[in-house]
PDB file of C-alpha atoms in Angstrom:
ATOM      1  CA  UNK D   1       0.000   0.000   0.000  1.00  0.00           C
ATOM      2  CA  UNK D   2       1.537   3.295  -1.058  1.00  0.00           C
ATOM      3  CA  UNK D   3       1.828   5.984   1.608  1.00  0.00           C
ATOM      4  CA  UNK D   4       1.688   9.676   0.937  1.00  0.00           C
ATOM      5  CA  UNK D   5       3.257  12.570   2.915  1.00  0.00           C
ATOM      6  CA  UNK D   6       1.035  15.499   3.199  1.00  0.00           C
ATOM      7  CA  UNK D   7       2.452  18.989   2.554  1.00  0.00           C
ATOM      8  CA  UNK D   8       1.999  19.869   6.238  1.00  0.00           C
ATOM      9  CA  UNK D   9       3.946  16.797   7.382  1.00  0.00           C
ATOM     10  CA  UNK D  10       6.659  17.469   4.780  1.00  0.00           C
ATOM     11  CA  UNK D  11       7.053  21.015   6.096  1.00  0.00           C
ATOM     12  CA  UNK D  12       7.229  19.653   9.649  1.00  0.00           C
ATOM     13  CA  UNK D  13      10.077  17.285   8.687  1.00  0.00           C
ATOM     14  CA  UNK D  14      12.055  20.138   7.110  1.00  0.00           C
ATOM     15  CA  UNK D  15      11.561  22.311  10.182  1.00  0.00           C
ATOM     16  CA  UNK D  16      12.748  19.471  12.443  1.00  0.00           C
ATOM     17  CA  UNK D  17      15.884  18.930  10.343  1.00  0.00           C
ATOM     18  CA  UNK D  18      16.646  22.634  10.413  1.00  0.00           C
ATOM     19  CA  UNK D  19      16.309  22.657  14.216  1.00  0.00           C
ATOM     20  CA  UNK D  20      18.622  19.633  14.462  1.00  0.00           C
ATOM     21  CA  UNK D  21      21.237  21.304  12.235  1.00  0.00           C
ATOM     22  CA  UNK D  22      20.971  24.524  14.238  1.00  0.00           C
ATOM     23  CA  UNK D  23      21.341  22.584  17.496  1.00  0.00           C
ATOM     24  CA  UNK D  24      24.458  20.852  16.181  1.00  0.00           C
ATOM     25  CA  UNK D  25      26.000  24.175  15.163  1.00  0.00           C
ATOM     26  CA  UNK D  26      25.180  25.665  18.573  1.00  0.00           C
ATOM     27  CA  UNK D  27      26.744  22.666  20.340  1.00  0.00           C
ATOM     28  CA  UNK D  28      29.944  23.025  18.289  1.00  0.00           C
ATOM     29  CA  UNK D  29      30.105  26.752  19.004  1.00  0.00           C
ATOM     30  CA  UNK D  30      29.504  26.085  22.692  1.00  0.00           C
ATOM     31  CA  UNK D  31      32.388  23.618  22.840  1.00  0.00           C
ATOM     32  CA  UNK D  32      34.659  26.062  21.001  1.00  0.00           C
ATOM     33  CA  UNK D  33      33.621  28.828  23.385  1.00  0.00           C
ATOM     34  CA  UNK D  34      34.337  26.695  26.444  1.00  0.00           C
ATOM     35  CA  UNK D  35      37.839  25.848  25.199  1.00  0.00           C
ATOM     36  CA  UNK D  36      38.471  29.506  24.296  1.00  0.00           C
ATOM     37  CA  UNK D  37      37.438  30.697  27.751  1.00  0.00           C
ATOM     38  CA  UNK D  38      39.521  27.987  29.431  1.00  0.00           C
ATOM     39  CA  UNK D  39      42.554  28.913  27.315  1.00  0.00           C
ATOM     40  CA  UNK D  40      42.189  32.618  28.074  1.00  0.00           C
ATOM     41  CA  UNK D  41      41.782  31.865  31.767  1.00  0.00           C
ATOM     42  CA  UNK D  42      44.904  29.703  31.767  1.00  0.00           C
ATOM     43  CA  UNK D  43      46.938  32.390  30.008  1.00  0.00           C
ATOM     44  CA  UNK D  44      45.674  35.025  32.436  1.00  0.00           C
ATOM     45  CA  UNK D  45      46.459  32.855  35.438  1.00  0.00           C
ATOM     46  CA  UNK D  46      49.894  31.995  34.071  1.00  0.00           C
ATOM     47  CA  UNK D  47      50.558  35.681  33.432  1.00  0.00           C
ATOM     48  CA  UNK D  48      49.725  36.509  37.046  1.00  0.00           C
ATOM     49  CA  UNK D  49      52.314  34.044  38.352  1.00  0.00           C
ATOM     50  CA  UNK D  50      54.906  34.374  35.596  1.00  0.00           C
ATOM     51  CA  UNK D  51      57.224  37.275  36.445  1.00  0.00           C
ATOM     52  CA  UNK D  52      59.911  36.368  33.908  1.00  0.00           C
ATOM     53  CA  UNK D  53      59.741  39.749  32.190  1.00  0.00           C
ATOM     54  CA  UNK D  54      59.962  41.600  35.489  1.00  0.00           C
ATOM     55  CA  UNK D  55      62.944  39.483  36.547  1.00  0.00           C
ATOM     56  CA  UNK D  56      64.699  40.320  33.274  1.00  0.00           C
ATOM     57  CA  UNK D  57      64.108  44.040  33.871  1.00  0.00           C
ATOM     58  CA  UNK D  58      65.683  43.896  37.329  1.00  0.00           C
ATOM     59  CA  UNK D  59      68.515  41.781  35.965  1.00  0.00           C
ATOM     60  CA  UNK D  60      69.340  44.543  33.479  1.00  0.00           C
ATOM     61  CA  UNK D  61      69.119  47.168  36.228  1.00  0.00           C
ATOM     62  CA  UNK D  62      71.495  45.324  38.548  1.00  0.00           C
ATOM     63  CA  UNK D  63      74.010  44.165  35.928  1.00  0.00           C
ATOM     64  CA  UNK D  64      76.359  47.094  36.584  1.00  0.00           C
ATOM     65  CA  UNK D  65      76.522  46.537  40.340  1.00  0.00           C
ATOM     66  CA  UNK D  66      76.865  42.760  40.138  1.00  0.00           C
ATOM     67  CA  UNK D  67      79.799  43.187  37.742  1.00  0.00           C
ATOM     68  CA  UNK D  68      81.940  44.605  40.546  1.00  0.00           C
ATOM     69  CA  UNK D  69      80.673  42.525  43.486  1.00  0.00           C
ATOM     70  CA  UNK D  70      79.761  45.331  45.943  1.00  0.00           C
ATOM     71  CA  UNK D  71      79.830  44.800  49.697  1.00  0.00           C
ATOM     72  CA  UNK D  72      76.487  44.698  51.579  1.00  0.00           C
ATOM     73  CA  UNK D  73      75.100  48.159  52.331  1.00  0.00           C
ATOM     74  CA  UNK D  74      72.080  49.820  53.907  1.00  0.00           C
ATOM     75  CA  UNK D  75      71.212  52.938  51.955  1.00  0.00           C
ATOM     76  CA  UNK D  76      72.504  53.996  48.557  1.00  0.00           C
ATOM     77  CA  UNK D  77      74.604  56.710  50.164  1.00  0.00           C
ATOM     78  CA  UNK D  78      76.639  53.970  51.848  1.00  0.00           C
ATOM     79  CA  UNK D  79      77.751  52.271  48.604  1.00  0.00           C
ATOM     80  CA  UNK D  80      81.488  52.468  48.061  1.00  0.00           C
ATOM     81  CA  UNK D  81      82.122  55.521  45.840  1.00  0.00           C
ATOM     82  CA  UNK D  82      84.372  53.703  43.338  1.00  0.00           C
ATOM     83  CA  UNK D  83      81.977  50.751  43.091  1.00  0.00           C
ATOM     84  CA  UNK D  84      79.086  53.120  42.454  1.00  0.00           C
ATOM     85  CA  UNK D  85      80.956  54.915  39.678  1.00  0.00           C
ATOM     86  CA  UNK D  86      82.043  51.642  38.069  1.00  0.00           C
ATOM     87  CA  UNK D  87      78.499  50.307  38.281  1.00  0.00           C
ATOM     88  CA  UNK D  88      76.954  53.499  36.897  1.00  0.00           C
ATOM     89  CA  UNK D  89      79.256  53.760  33.877  1.00  0.00           C
ATOM     90  CA  UNK D  90      79.543  50.093  32.940  1.00  0.00           C
ATOM     91  CA  UNK D  91      75.939  49.336  33.829  1.00  0.00           C
ATOM     92  CA  UNK D  92      74.921  52.097  31.420  1.00  0.00           C
ATOM     93  CA  UNK D  93      77.202  50.640  28.722  1.00  0.00           C
ATOM     94  CA  UNK D  94      75.785  47.138  29.142  1.00  0.00           C
ATOM     95  CA  UNK D  95      72.242  48.544  29.100  1.00  0.00           C
ATOM     96  CA  UNK D  96      72.905  50.376  25.815  1.00  0.00           C
ATOM     97  CA  UNK D  97      74.415  47.254  24.294  1.00  0.00           C
ATOM     98  CA  UNK D  98      71.427  45.198  25.459  1.00  0.00           C
ATOM     99  CA  UNK D  99      68.774  47.574  24.142  1.00  0.00           C
ATOM    100  CA  UNK D 100      70.444  49.002  21.024  1.00  0.00           C
ATOM    101  CA  UNK D 101      72.839  46.206  20.087  1.00  0.00           C
ATOM    102  CA  UNK D 102      75.717  48.586  19.302  1.00  0.00           C
ATOM    103  CA  UNK D 103      77.043  52.096  19.882  1.00  0.00           C
ATOM    104  CA  UNK D 104      76.450  53.419  16.392  1.00  0.00           C
ATOM    105  CA  UNK D 105      74.465  56.363  17.769  1.00  0.00           C
ATOM    106  CA  UNK D 106      77.333  57.472  20.007  1.00  0.00           C
ATOM    107  CA  UNK D 107      80.364  59.588  19.149  1.00  0.00           C
ATOM    108  CA  UNK D 108      83.962  58.405  19.451  1.00  0.00           C
ATOM    109  CA  UNK D 109      87.124  60.319  20.175  1.00  0.00           C
ATOM    110  CA  UNK D 110      88.775  60.980  16.773  1.00  0.00           C
ATOM    111  CA  UNK D 111      92.292  60.399  18.121  1.00  0.00           C
ATOM    112  CA  UNK D 112      91.931  57.484  20.556  1.00  0.00           C
ATOM    113  CA  UNK D 113      88.669  56.010  19.146  1.00  0.00           C
ATOM    114  CA  UNK D 114      87.373  55.846  22.704  1.00  0.00           C
ATOM    115  CA  UNK D 115      83.610  55.748  23.163  1.00  0.00           C
ATOM    116  CA  UNK D 116      82.158  59.040  24.417  1.00  0.00           C
ATOM    117  CA  UNK D 117      79.461  58.188  26.938  1.00  0.00           C
ATOM    118  CA  UNK D 118      77.316  61.238  27.861  1.00  0.00           C
ATOM    119  CA  UNK D 119      76.885  61.901  31.569  1.00  0.00           C
ATOM    120  CA  UNK D 120      73.138  62.356  31.027  1.00  0.00           C
ATOM    121  CA  UNK D 121      72.887  58.705  29.970  1.00  0.00           C
ATOM    122  CA  UNK D 122      74.668  57.646  33.155  1.00  0.00           C
ATOM    123  CA  UNK D 123      72.288  59.818  35.191  1.00  0.00           C
ATOM    124  CA  UNK D 124      69.300  58.209  33.462  1.00  0.00           C
ATOM    125  CA  UNK D 125      70.630  54.728  34.252  1.00  0.00           C
ATOM    126  CA  UNK D 126      71.128  55.651  37.917  1.00  0.00           C
ATOM    127  CA  UNK D 127      67.663  57.230  38.095  1.00  0.00           C
ATOM    128  CA  UNK D 128      66.063  53.948  37.027  1.00  0.00           C
ATOM    129  CA  UNK D 129      68.103  52.045  39.606  1.00  0.00           C
ATOM    130  CA  UNK D 130      68.218  54.221  42.746  1.00  0.00           C
ATOM    131  CA  UNK D 131      65.685  56.967  41.984  1.00  0.00           C
ATOM    132  CA  UNK D 132      65.767  60.441  40.397  1.00  0.00           C
ATOM    133  CA  UNK D 133      66.571  62.167  43.702  1.00  0.00           C
ATOM    134  CA  UNK D 134      70.063  60.672  43.843  1.00  0.00           C
ATOM    135  CA  UNK D 135      72.734  62.775  42.153  1.00  0.00           C
ATOM    136  CA  UNK D 136      76.266  61.609  41.423  1.00  0.00           C
ATOM    137  CA  UNK D 137      79.095  64.081  40.847  1.00  0.00           C
ATOM    138  CA  UNK D 138      80.762  63.163  37.581  1.00  0.00           C
ATOM    139  CA  UNK D 139      84.554  62.964  37.544  1.00  0.00           C
ATOM    140  CA  UNK D 140      87.405  60.769  36.318  1.00  0.00           C
ATOM    141  CA  UNK D 141      88.217  57.638  38.311  1.00  0.00           C
ATOM    142  CA  UNK D 142      90.786  54.853  38.400  1.00  0.00           C
ATOM    143  CA  UNK D 143      89.950  51.164  37.962  1.00  0.00           C
ATOM    144  CA  UNK D 144      92.269  48.200  38.449  1.00  0.00           C
ATOM    145  CA  UNK D 145      93.763  48.287  34.978  1.00  0.00           C
ATOM    146  CA  UNK D 146      92.419  51.425  33.322  1.00  0.00           C
ATOM    147  CA  UNK D 147      91.446  55.047  33.820  1.00  0.00           C
ATOM    148  CA  UNK D 148      87.961  56.287  33.014  1.00  0.00           C
ATOM    149  CA  UNK D 149      88.420  59.937  32.086  1.00  0.00           C
ATOM    150  CA  UNK D 150      85.583  62.439  32.341  1.00  0.00           C
ATOM    151  CA  UNK D 151      85.769  65.360  29.920  1.00  0.00           C
ATOM    152  CA  UNK D 152      84.292  68.505  31.484  1.00  0.00           C
ATOM    153  CA  UNK D 153      83.915  70.236  28.115  1.00  0.00           C
ATOM    154  CA  UNK D 154      81.853  67.555  26.401  1.00  0.00           C
ATOM    155  CA  UNK D 155      80.382  66.196  29.661  1.00  0.00           C
ATOM    156  CA  UNK D 156      81.255  62.698  28.473  1.00  0.00           C
ATOM    157  CA  UNK D 157      83.132  59.729  29.871  1.00  0.00           C
ATOM    158  CA  UNK D 158      85.886  58.400  27.622  1.00  0.00           C
ATOM    159  CA  UNK D 159      85.557  54.637  27.590  1.00  0.00           C
ATOM    160  CA  UNK D 160      88.709  52.734  26.526  1.00  0.00           C
ATOM    161  CA  UNK D 161      88.491  49.890  24.036  1.00  0.00           C
ATOM    162  CA  UNK D 162      88.687  46.847  26.287  1.00  0.00           C
ATOM    163  CA  UNK D 163      87.495  43.297  26.690  1.00  0.00           C
ATOM    164  CA  UNK D 164      85.465  41.802  29.513  1.00  0.00           C
ATOM    165  CA  UNK D 165      85.064  44.072  32.541  1.00  0.00           C
ATOM    166  CA  UNK D 166      84.037  42.971  36.012  1.00  0.00           C
ATOM    167  CA  UNK D 167      83.929  39.698  37.892  1.00  0.00           C
ATOM    168  CA  UNK D 168      80.343  38.424  37.740  1.00  0.00           C
ATOM    169  CA  UNK D 169      77.234  38.602  35.628  1.00  0.00           C
ATOM    170  CA  UNK D 170      73.759  38.722  37.155  1.00  0.00           C
ATOM    171  CA  UNK D 171      71.097  36.043  37.112  1.00  0.00           C
ATOM    172  CA  UNK D 172      67.893  36.959  38.957  1.00  0.00           C
ATOM    173  CA  UNK D 173      66.481  33.741  40.388  1.00  0.00           C
ATOM    174  CA  UNK D 174      63.488  34.910  42.399  1.00  0.00           C
ATOM    175  CA  UNK D 175      61.615  37.927  43.758  1.00  0.00           C
ATOM    176  CA  UNK D 176      59.552  38.235  46.914  1.00  0.00           C
ATOM    177  CA  UNK D 177      58.203  40.904  49.274  1.00  0.00           C
ATOM    178  CA  UNK D 178      59.072  40.944  52.939  1.00  0.00           C
ATOM    179  CA  UNK D 179      58.744  43.693  55.515  1.00  0.00           C
ATOM    180  CA  UNK D 180      57.485  46.168  52.925  1.00  0.00           C
ATOM    181  CA  UNK D 181      60.578  45.672  50.762  1.00  0.00           C
ATOM    182  CA  UNK D 182      61.044  43.882  47.479  1.00  0.00           C
ATOM    183  CA  UNK D 183      63.806  41.293  47.678  1.00  0.00           C
ATOM    184  CA  UNK D 184      65.489  40.465  44.383  1.00  0.00           C
ATOM    185  CA  UNK D 185      67.679  37.386  44.740  1.00  0.00           C
ATOM    186  CA  UNK D 186      70.606  37.500  42.322  1.00  0.00           C
ATOM    187  CA  UNK D 187      72.935  34.636  41.473  1.00  0.00           C
ATOM    188  CA  UNK D 188      76.541  35.623  40.794  1.00  0.00           C
ATOM    189  CA  UNK D 189      78.027  33.828  37.773  1.00  0.00           C
ATOM    190  CA  UNK D 190      81.798  34.276  37.216  1.00  0.00           C
ATOM    191  CA  UNK D 191      82.570  35.798  33.834  1.00  0.00           C
ATOM    192  CA  UNK D 192      86.312  36.379  33.945  1.00  0.00           C
ATOM    193  CA  UNK D 193      89.564  35.282  35.488  1.00  0.00           C
ATOM    194  CA  UNK D 194      92.709  36.963  36.700  1.00  0.00           C
ATOM    195  CA  UNK D 195      96.321  36.510  35.734  1.00  0.00           C
ATOM    196  CA  UNK D 196      96.985  33.212  34.008  1.00  0.00           C
ATOM    197  CA  UNK D 197      93.839  31.545  35.339  1.00  0.00           C
ATOM    198  CA  UNK D 198      91.203  30.768  32.728  1.00  0.00           C
ATOM    199  CA  UNK D 199      87.720  29.830  33.982  1.00  0.00           C
ATOM    200  CA  UNK D 200      85.325  27.903  31.760  1.00  0.00           C
ATOM    201  CA  UNK D 201      81.894  29.398  31.209  1.00  0.00           C
ATOM    202  CA  UNK D 202      79.166  28.089  33.517  1.00  0.00           C
ATOM    203  CA  UNK D 203      75.600  29.088  34.258  1.00  0.00           C
ATOM    204  CA  UNK D 204      75.875  27.925  37.868  1.00  0.00           C
ATOM    205  CA  UNK D 205      75.995  30.820  40.384  1.00  0.00           C
ATOM    206  CA  UNK D 206      78.775  30.594  42.944  1.00  0.00           C
ATOM    207  CA  UNK D 207      76.912  32.787  45.454  1.00  0.00           C
ATOM    208  CA  UNK D 208      73.644  34.655  45.944  1.00  0.00           C
ATOM    209  CA  UNK D 209      72.815  38.144  47.259  1.00  0.00           C
ATOM    210  CA  UNK D 210      69.498  39.891  47.932  1.00  0.00           C
ATOM    211  CA  UNK D 211      69.089  43.402  46.534  1.00  0.00           C
ATOM    212  CA  UNK D 212      66.453  45.336  48.487  1.00  0.00           C
ATOM    213  CA  UNK D 213      64.053  47.780  46.836  1.00  0.00           C
ATOM    214  CA  UNK D 214      61.566  50.189  48.432  1.00  0.00           C
ATOM    215  CA  UNK D 215      58.533  51.680  46.738  1.00  0.00           C
ATOM    216  CA  UNK D 216      58.622  55.442  46.186  1.00  0.00           C
ATOM    217  CA  UNK D 217      56.118  57.380  44.073  1.00  0.00           C
ATOM    218  CA  UNK D 218      54.826  54.182  42.511  1.00  0.00           C
ATOM    219  CA  UNK D 219      58.254  52.782  41.558  1.00  0.00           C
ATOM    220  CA  UNK D 220      60.728  50.446  43.259  1.00  0.00           C
ATOM    221  CA  UNK D 221      64.237  51.802  43.885  1.00  0.00           C
ATOM    222  CA  UNK D 222      67.348  50.143  45.284  1.00  0.00           C
ATOM    223  CA  UNK D 223      68.022  50.872  48.962  1.00  0.00           C
ATOM    224  CA  UNK D 224      70.155  48.010  50.247  1.00  0.00           C
ATOM    225  CA  UNK D 225      72.119  44.829  49.692  1.00  0.00           C
ATOM    226  CA  UNK D 226      72.340  41.841  52.016  1.00  0.00           C
ATOM    227  CA  UNK D 227      73.360  38.202  51.992  1.00  0.00           C
ATOM    228  CA  UNK D 228      70.719  35.853  50.633  1.00  0.00           C
ATOM    229  CA  UNK D 229      69.156  32.884  52.332  1.00  0.00           C
ATOM    230  CA  UNK D 230      69.647  31.066  49.029  1.00  0.00           C
ATOM    231  CA  UNK D 231      72.931  29.198  48.990  1.00  0.00           C
ATOM    232  CA  UNK D 232      74.815  27.696  46.041  1.00  0.00           C
ATOM    233  CA  UNK D 233      74.668  23.963  45.554  1.00  0.00           C
ATOM    234  CA  UNK D 234      77.419  21.945  47.190  1.00  0.00           C
ATOM    235  CA  UNK D 235      78.733  20.941  43.795  1.00  0.00           C
ATOM    236  CA  UNK D 236      78.879  24.528  42.559  1.00  0.00           C
ATOM    237  CA  UNK D 237      82.093  25.418  44.380  1.00  0.00           C
ATOM    238  CA  UNK D 238      83.813  22.204  43.396  1.00  0.00           C
ATOM    239  CA  UNK D 239      82.649  22.610  39.818  1.00  0.00           C
ATOM    240  CA  UNK D 240      84.045  26.151  39.737  1.00  0.00           C
ATOM    241  CA  UNK D 241      87.325  24.923  41.222  1.00  0.00           C
ATOM    242  CA  UNK D 242      87.591  22.126  38.688  1.00  0.00           C
ATOM    243  CA  UNK D 243      86.877  24.529  35.830  1.00  0.00           C
ATOM    244  CA  UNK D 244      90.010  26.568  36.538  1.00  0.00           C
ATOM    245  CA  UNK D 245      93.190  25.492  34.796  1.00  0.00           C
ATOM    246  CA  UNK D 246      96.695  26.899  34.764  1.00  0.00           C
ATOM    247  CA  UNK D 247      98.089  28.020  31.439  1.00  0.00           C
ATOM    248  CA  UNK D 248     101.373  29.463  30.382  1.00  0.00           C
ATOM    249  CA  UNK D 249     100.842  32.963  28.890  1.00  0.00           C
ATOM    250  CA  UNK D 250     102.552  31.929  25.646  1.00  0.00           C
ATOM    251  CA  UNK D 251     100.306  28.876  25.363  1.00  0.00           C
ATOM    252  CA  UNK D 252      97.256  31.030  26.015  1.00  0.00           C
ATOM    253  CA  UNK D 253      98.264  33.543  23.346  1.00  0.00           C
ATOM    254  CA  UNK D 254      98.922  30.756  20.833  1.00  0.00           C
ATOM    255  CA  UNK D 255      95.559  29.203  21.648  1.00  0.00           C
ATOM    256  CA  UNK D 256      93.741  32.496  21.126  1.00  0.00           C
ATOM    257  CA  UNK D 257      95.506  33.217  17.855  1.00  0.00           C
ATOM    258  CA  UNK D 258      94.904  29.729  16.509  1.00  0.00           C
ATOM    259  CA  UNK D 259      91.278  29.654  17.627  1.00  0.00           C
ATOM    260  CA  UNK D 260      91.852  26.640  19.866  1.00  0.00           C
ATOM    261  CA  UNK D 261      89.814  26.208  23.025  1.00  0.00           C
ATOM    262  CA  UNK D 262      92.119  27.310  25.876  1.00  0.00           C
ATOM    263  CA  UNK D 263      90.944  24.513  28.148  1.00  0.00           C
ATOM    264  CA  UNK D 264      91.551  21.924  25.443  1.00  0.00           C
ATOM    265  CA  UNK D 265      94.972  23.383  24.689  1.00  0.00           C
ATOM    266  CA  UNK D 266      95.888  23.213  28.353  1.00  0.00           C
ATOM    267  CA  UNK D 267      94.641  19.629  28.636  1.00  0.00           C
ATOM    268  CA  UNK D 268      96.628  18.635  25.568  1.00  0.00           C
ATOM    269  CA  UNK D 269      99.756  20.279  26.962  1.00  0.00           C
ATOM    270  CA  UNK D 270      99.257  18.524  30.298  1.00  0.00           C
ATOM    271  CA  UNK D 271      98.750  15.210  28.509  1.00  0.00           C
ATOM    272  CA  UNK D 272     101.924  15.672  26.480  1.00  0.00           C
ATOM    273  CA  UNK D 273     103.845  16.599  29.626  1.00  0.00           C
ATOM    274  CA  UNK D 274     102.503  13.525  31.435  1.00  0.00           C
ATOM    275  CA  UNK D 275     103.501  11.303  28.511  1.00  0.00           C
ATOM    276  CA  UNK D 276     107.000  12.787  28.510  1.00  0.00           C
ATOM    277  CA  UNK D 277     107.308  12.237  32.246  1.00  0.00           C
ATOM    278  CA  UNK D 278     106.144   8.626  31.921  1.00  0.00           C
ATOM    279  CA  UNK D 279     108.657   7.971  29.141  1.00  0.00           C
ATOM    280  CA  UNK D 280     111.459   9.507  31.184  1.00  0.00           C
ATOM    281  CA  UNK D 281     110.517   7.401  34.201  1.00  0.00           C
ATOM    282  CA  UNK D 282     110.437   4.242  32.091  1.00  0.00           C
ATOM    283  CA  UNK D 283     113.875   5.042  30.639  1.00  0.00           C
ATOM    284  CA  UNK D 284     115.282   5.706  34.108  1.00  0.00           C
ATOM    285  CA  UNK D 285     113.897   2.416  35.379  1.00  0.00           C
ATOM    286  CA  UNK D 286     115.478   0.547  32.466  1.00  0.00           C
ATOM    287  CA  UNK D 287     118.834   2.215  33.155  1.00  0.00           C
ATOM    288  CA  UNK D 288     118.614   1.238  36.804  1.00  0.00           C
ATOM    289  CA  UNK D 289     117.759  -2.357  35.926  1.00  0.00           C
ATOM    290  CA  UNK D 290     120.788  -2.851  33.654  1.00  0.00           C
ATOM    291  CA  UNK D 291     123.468  -2.568  36.414  1.00  0.00           C
ATOM    292  CA  UNK D 292     121.451  -4.953  38.563  1.00  0.00           C
ATOM    293  CA  UNK D 293     121.337  -7.502  35.764  1.00  0.00           C
ATOM    294  CA  UNK D 294     125.125  -7.157  35.252  1.00  0.00           C
ATOM    295  CA  UNK D 295     125.751  -7.738  38.961  1.00  0.00           C
ATOM    296  CA  UNK D 296     123.728 -10.954  38.882  1.00  0.00           C
ATOM    297  CA  UNK D 297     125.652 -12.157  35.836  1.00  0.00           C
ATOM    298  CA  UNK D 298     128.945 -11.421  37.538  1.00  0.00           C
ATOM    299  CA  UNK D 299     127.890 -13.183  40.690  1.00  0.00           C
ATOM    300  CA  UNK D 300     126.843 -16.432  38.988  1.00  0.00           C
ATOM    301  CA  UNK D 301     130.414 -17.809  38.298  1.00  0.00           C
ATOM    302  CA  UNK D 302     131.465 -17.035  41.875  1.00  0.00           C
ATOM    303  CA  UNK D 303     128.607 -19.161  43.133  1.00  0.00           C
TER     304      UNK D 303
END
């Protein structure tokens, strides 16, 4: 028996299919919306707890001071004068290099080719670190192996062409508030050696210090330095000690000129010296054994 669908029932079927399709689309959009909201919430929550960018900012601020390993102090006015000048000038230089990549926008002395660092740039660097109310009197000063000359006419520091300056580089490991102050824990990573000692590069801090900041006019400014409760791992000191090798200055110069790794060159030299010593010892032992053998030979007929 043939069945017929009335126009009304046919229209009802089409309306039902349209509602089903619309429901499916709404369900898909709902699922997408839920995942979008969850993702945004996760990113927001992660952003609240992730202070990586802030740590990097404080790391750049403190780079100049960490370079010269200042003694603990309470109050910026109690920082050693030479350390403050070294930190202000070289911290400014490192900041420029970090932000601009080079010193193409700065003038150089036409005779000595020394970089001319404006005093206003040094003042700006200090203002970000210790606050705009602190004023440093600009003048020439002596470092361990160089003189930083301040030119009164141009109001610029003359920076000599040099290699690595300072003893440590900064690595901010954590930040926390305590007693109304912001504690910035900084790991000190050795970056250079003295004399004929060459230290291999390592990202393991050998000590930690807490730099203390206080909030003034909506910004945090450095007010003190103290020892940190964070201590280096037990293996850090031994690793640093094992990474230091003695090198003859001529060997070091040859290694630099030839592009050889100084540590490898030193190891190779030590290996060659050990081999020579072993060969000499073996030869000496053989020489000592020959008279003994002759004495035994001479004693046999007498027996």
